[in-house]
Tab-separated table of C-alpha atoms in Angstrom:
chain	number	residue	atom	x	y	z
A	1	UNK	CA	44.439	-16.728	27.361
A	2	UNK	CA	47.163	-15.320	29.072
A	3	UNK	CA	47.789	-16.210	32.780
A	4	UNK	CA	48.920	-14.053	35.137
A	5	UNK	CA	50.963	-14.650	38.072
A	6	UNK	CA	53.219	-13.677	41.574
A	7	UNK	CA	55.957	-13.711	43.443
A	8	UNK	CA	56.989	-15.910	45.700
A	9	UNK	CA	55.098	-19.007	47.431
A	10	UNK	CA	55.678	-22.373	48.262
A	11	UNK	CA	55.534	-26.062	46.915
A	12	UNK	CA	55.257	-28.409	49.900
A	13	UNK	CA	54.678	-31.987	49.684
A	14	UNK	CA	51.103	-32.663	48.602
A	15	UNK	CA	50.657	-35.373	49.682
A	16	UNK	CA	47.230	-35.817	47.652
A	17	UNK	CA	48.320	-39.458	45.998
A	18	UNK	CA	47.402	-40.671	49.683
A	19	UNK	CA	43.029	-39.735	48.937
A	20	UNK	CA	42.989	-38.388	45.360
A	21	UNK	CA	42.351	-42.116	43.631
A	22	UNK	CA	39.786	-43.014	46.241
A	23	UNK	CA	36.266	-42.389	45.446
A	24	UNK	CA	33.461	-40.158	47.248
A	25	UNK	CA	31.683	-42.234	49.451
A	26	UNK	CA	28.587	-41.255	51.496
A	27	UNK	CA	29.450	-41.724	55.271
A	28	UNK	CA	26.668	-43.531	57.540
A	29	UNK	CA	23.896	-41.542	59.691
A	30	UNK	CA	24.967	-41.568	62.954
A	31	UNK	CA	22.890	-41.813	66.082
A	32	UNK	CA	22.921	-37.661	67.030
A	33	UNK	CA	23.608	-34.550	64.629
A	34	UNK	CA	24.787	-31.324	66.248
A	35	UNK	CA	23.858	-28.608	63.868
A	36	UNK	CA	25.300	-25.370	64.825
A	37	UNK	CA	22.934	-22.378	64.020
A	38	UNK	CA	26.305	-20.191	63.510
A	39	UNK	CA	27.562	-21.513	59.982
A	40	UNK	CA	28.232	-18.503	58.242
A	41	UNK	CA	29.257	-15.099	57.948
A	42	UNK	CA	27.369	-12.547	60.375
A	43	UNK	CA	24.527	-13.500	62.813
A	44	UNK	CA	23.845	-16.659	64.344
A	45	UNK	CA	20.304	-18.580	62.247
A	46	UNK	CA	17.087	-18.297	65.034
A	47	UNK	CA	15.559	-21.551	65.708
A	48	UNK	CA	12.041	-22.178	64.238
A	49	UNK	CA	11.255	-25.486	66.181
A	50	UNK	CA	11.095	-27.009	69.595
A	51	UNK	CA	12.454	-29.578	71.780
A	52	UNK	CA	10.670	-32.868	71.164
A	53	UNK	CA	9.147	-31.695	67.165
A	54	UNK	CA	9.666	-34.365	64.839
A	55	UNK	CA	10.921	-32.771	61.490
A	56	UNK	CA	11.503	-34.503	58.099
A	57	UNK	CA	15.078	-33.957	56.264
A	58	UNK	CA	14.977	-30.121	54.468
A	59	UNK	CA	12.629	-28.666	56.999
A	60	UNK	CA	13.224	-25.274	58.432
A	61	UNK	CA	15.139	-25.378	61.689
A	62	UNK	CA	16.042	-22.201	61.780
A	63	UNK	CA	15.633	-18.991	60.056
A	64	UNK	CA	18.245	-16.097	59.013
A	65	UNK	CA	18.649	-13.162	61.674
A	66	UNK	CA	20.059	-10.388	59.860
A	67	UNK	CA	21.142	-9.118	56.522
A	68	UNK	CA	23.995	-11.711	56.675
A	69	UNK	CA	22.827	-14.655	57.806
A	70	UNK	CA	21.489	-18.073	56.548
A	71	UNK	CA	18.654	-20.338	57.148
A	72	UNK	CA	19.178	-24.090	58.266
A	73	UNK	CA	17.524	-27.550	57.410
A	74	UNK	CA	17.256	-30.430	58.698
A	75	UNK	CA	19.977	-32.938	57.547
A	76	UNK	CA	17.844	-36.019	58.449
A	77	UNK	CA	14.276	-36.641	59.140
A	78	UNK	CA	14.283	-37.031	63.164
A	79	UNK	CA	13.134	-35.974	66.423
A	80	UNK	CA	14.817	-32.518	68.066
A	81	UNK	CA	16.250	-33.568	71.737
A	82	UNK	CA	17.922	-30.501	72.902
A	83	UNK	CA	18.297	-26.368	72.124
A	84	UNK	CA	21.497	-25.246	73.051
A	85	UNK	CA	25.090	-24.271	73.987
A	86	UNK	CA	27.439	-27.256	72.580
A	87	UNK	CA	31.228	-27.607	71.867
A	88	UNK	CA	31.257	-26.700	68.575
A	89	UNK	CA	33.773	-28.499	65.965
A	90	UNK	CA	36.072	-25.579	65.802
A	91	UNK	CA	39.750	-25.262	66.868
A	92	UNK	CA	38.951	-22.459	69.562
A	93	UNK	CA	36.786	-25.136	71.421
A	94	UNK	CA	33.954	-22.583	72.881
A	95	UNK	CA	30.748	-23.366	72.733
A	96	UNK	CA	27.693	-22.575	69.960
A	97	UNK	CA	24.291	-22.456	69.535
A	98	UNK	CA	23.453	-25.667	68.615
A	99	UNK	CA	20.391	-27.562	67.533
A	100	UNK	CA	20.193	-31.215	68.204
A	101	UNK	CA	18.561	-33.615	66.212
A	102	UNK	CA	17.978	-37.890	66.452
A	103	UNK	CA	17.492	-39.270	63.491
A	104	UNK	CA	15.045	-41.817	62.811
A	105	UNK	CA	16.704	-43.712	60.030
A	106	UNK	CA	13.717	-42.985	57.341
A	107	UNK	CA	15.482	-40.266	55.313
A	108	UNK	CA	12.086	-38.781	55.185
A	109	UNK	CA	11.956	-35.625	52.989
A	110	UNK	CA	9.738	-32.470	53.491
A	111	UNK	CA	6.443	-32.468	51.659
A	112	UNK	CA	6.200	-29.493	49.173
A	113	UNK	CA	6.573	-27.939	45.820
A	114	UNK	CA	9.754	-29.126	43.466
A	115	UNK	CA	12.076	-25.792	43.121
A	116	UNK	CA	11.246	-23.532	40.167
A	117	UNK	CA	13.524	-23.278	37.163
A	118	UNK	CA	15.710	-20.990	38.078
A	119	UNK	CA	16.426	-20.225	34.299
A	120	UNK	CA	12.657	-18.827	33.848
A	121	UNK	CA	13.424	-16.690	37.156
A	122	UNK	CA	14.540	-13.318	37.243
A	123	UNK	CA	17.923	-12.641	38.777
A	124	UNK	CA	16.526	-11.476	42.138
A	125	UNK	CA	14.477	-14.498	42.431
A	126	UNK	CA	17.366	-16.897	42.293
A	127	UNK	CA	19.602	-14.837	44.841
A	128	UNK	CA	16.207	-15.059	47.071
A	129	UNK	CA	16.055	-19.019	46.046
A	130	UNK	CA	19.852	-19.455	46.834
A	131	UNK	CA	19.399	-17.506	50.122
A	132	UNK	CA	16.165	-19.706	51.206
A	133	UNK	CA	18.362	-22.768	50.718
A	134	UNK	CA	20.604	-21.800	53.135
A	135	UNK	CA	23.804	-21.877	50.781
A	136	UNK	CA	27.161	-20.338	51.940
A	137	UNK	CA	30.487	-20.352	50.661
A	138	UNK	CA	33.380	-22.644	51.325
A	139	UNK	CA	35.894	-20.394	52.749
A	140	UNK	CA	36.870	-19.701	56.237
A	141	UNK	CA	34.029	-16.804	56.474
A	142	UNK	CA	31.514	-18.876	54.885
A	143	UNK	CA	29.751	-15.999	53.394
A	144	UNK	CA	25.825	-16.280	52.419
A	145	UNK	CA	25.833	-16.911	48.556
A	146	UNK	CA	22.885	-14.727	48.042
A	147	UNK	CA	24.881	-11.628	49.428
A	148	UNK	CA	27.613	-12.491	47.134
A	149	UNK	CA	25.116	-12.171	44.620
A	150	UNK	CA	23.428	-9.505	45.024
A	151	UNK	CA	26.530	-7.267	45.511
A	152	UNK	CA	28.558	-9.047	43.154
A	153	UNK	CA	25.156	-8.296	40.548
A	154	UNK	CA	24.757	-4.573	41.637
A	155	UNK	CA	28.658	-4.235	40.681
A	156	UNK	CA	27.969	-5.027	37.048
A	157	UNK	CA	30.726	-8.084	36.823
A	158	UNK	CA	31.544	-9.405	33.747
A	159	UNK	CA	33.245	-12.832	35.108
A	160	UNK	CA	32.439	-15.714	37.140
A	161	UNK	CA	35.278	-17.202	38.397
A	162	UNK	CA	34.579	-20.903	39.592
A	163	UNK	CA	37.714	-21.824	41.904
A	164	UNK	CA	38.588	-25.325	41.605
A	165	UNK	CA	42.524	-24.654	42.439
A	166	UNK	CA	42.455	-27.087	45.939
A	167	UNK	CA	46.468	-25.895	46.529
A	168	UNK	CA	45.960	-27.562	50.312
A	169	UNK	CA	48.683	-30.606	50.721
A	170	UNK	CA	46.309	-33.262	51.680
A	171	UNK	CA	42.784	-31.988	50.433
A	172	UNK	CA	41.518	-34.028	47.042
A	173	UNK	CA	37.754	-33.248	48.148
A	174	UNK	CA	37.495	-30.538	44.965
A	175	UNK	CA	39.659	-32.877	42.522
A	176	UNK	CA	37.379	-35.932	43.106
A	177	UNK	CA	33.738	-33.466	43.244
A	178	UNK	CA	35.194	-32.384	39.736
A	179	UNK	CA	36.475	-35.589	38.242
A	180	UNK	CA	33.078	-37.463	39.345
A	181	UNK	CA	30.227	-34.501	39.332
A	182	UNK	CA	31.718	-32.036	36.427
A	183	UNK	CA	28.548	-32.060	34.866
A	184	UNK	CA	26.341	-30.810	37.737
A	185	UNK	CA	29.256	-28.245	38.428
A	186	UNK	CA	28.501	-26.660	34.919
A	187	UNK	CA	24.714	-27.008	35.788
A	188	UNK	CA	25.599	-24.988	38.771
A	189	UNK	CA	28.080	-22.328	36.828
A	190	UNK	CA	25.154	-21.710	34.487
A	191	UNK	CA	22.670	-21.236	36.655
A	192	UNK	CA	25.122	-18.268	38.723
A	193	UNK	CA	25.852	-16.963	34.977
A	194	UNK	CA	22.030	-16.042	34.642
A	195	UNK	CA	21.702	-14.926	38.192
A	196	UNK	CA	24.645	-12.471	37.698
A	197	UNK	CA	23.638	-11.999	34.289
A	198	UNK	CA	27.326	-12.544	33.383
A	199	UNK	CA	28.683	-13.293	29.990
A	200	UNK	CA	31.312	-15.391	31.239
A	201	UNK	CA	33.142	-18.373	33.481
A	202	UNK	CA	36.205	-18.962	33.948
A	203	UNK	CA	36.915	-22.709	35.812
A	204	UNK	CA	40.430	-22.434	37.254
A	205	UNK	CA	42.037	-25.879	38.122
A	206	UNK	CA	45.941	-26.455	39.148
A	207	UNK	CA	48.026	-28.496	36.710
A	208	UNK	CA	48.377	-31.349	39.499
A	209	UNK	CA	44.757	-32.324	38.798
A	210	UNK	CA	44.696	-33.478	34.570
A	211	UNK	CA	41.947	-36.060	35.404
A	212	UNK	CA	39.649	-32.616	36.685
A	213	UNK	CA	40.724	-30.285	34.180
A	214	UNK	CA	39.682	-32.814	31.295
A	215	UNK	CA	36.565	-33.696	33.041
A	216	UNK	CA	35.173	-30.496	33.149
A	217	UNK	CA	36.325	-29.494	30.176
A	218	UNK	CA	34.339	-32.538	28.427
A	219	UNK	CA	31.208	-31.087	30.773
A	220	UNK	CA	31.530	-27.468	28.955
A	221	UNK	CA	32.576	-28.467	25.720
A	222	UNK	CA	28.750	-27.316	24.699
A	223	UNK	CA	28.763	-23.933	26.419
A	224	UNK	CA	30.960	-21.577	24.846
A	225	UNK	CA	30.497	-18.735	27.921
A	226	UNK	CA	32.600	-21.574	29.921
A	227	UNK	CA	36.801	-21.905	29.714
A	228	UNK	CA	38.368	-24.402	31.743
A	229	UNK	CA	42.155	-23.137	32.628
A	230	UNK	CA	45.117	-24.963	33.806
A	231	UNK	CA	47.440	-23.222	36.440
A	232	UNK	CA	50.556	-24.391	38.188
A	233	UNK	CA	50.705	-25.400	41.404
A	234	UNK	CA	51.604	-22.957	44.012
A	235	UNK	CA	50.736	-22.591	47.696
């Protein structure tokens, strides 16, 4: 396949030997989570529970206010202490509507019905499963997936493009999710494949990360709709 590219850009230091041999590791619970209800795109998530409510981990905490918005769950199982304005974690320092939550250690999850296949769900359904989750993208807007979907369906496209570039100095977060999870990363690709009933994916990794590129290419060697690419590195 022929790659195309631009003009210009820059090749600082990468600095990515200093994390990228170092393993994903799970950090500990700590005593208080702040949990934002503006983590996305568009209007701030509504809060569905009350100070003192015990919640287990994945229950509702808040629900989607808009047509771009997103729902949030609880991270841990834990009692809510407090409803409202905190610092948020965010260079501009001004204050969010926040949810705070004490966890009680016991990782308890919410009681309920395993999620459906999404591969014996219509299109729709999944966008509407991927929206009740609460998923959003990674970038600076961090857009509701299900919008992306639903437009991004409606506009007939004939490509997914899975971004696994990471051209940050510094960042190896992508390179090590790739080198150690490739296989649910394909799980994932397929499942957006049905849900935007596209023929295609194309995996796009920079040249600094072989041990990535030939991980995920051994996780899609059985999927012909999948093509892992190699692209220099460019900031």
């Amino acid at each position: 396949m022929r790659l195309h590219t631009f003009r210009g850009g820059v090749h600082p230091p990468n600095q990515k030997h200093l994390s990228a041999d170092r393993s994903i590791e799970v950090l500990p619970l700590p005593p208080r989570l702040y949990i934002p209800l503006q983590q996305h795109a568009g209007a701030p998530a509504l809060p569905v529970v009350t100070v003192g409510q015990k919640v287990a981990k994945g229950e509702l905490l808040a629900r989607e206010h808009g047509v771009t918005s997103a729902p949030l769950h609880a991270p841990s199982s834990g009692t809510v202490t407090a409803i409202g304005d905190f610092t948020a974690p965010h260079a501009s320092g001004l204050p969010l509507p926040t949810i705070v939550l004490d966890p009680d250690g016991e990782e308890r999850w919410v009681e309920g019905e395993p999620p459906p296949d999404p591969f014996s769900r219509t299109p729709e359904e999944v966008a509407r499963q991927v929206g009740a989750a609460g998923i959003v993208g990674m970038g600076g807007a961090n857009f509701p997936a299900s919008v992306k979907l639903s437009k991004a369906r409606q506009a007939g496209v004939h490509t997914l493009v899975v971004n696994g570039a990471e051209c940050e100095p510094y960042v190896t977060c992508d390179d090590r999710l790739m080198r150690e999870r490739a296989a649910e990363i394909v799980d994932g690709a397929a499942i957006m494949l049905h849900a935007l009933q596209a023929p295609r994916a194309l995996i796009a990794i920079e040249d600094n990360k072989p041990e990535a590129v030939q991980a995920m290419r051994d996780a899609c060697q059985n999927d012909a709709r999948m093509t892992v690419l190699s692209l220099p590195s460019r900031y």
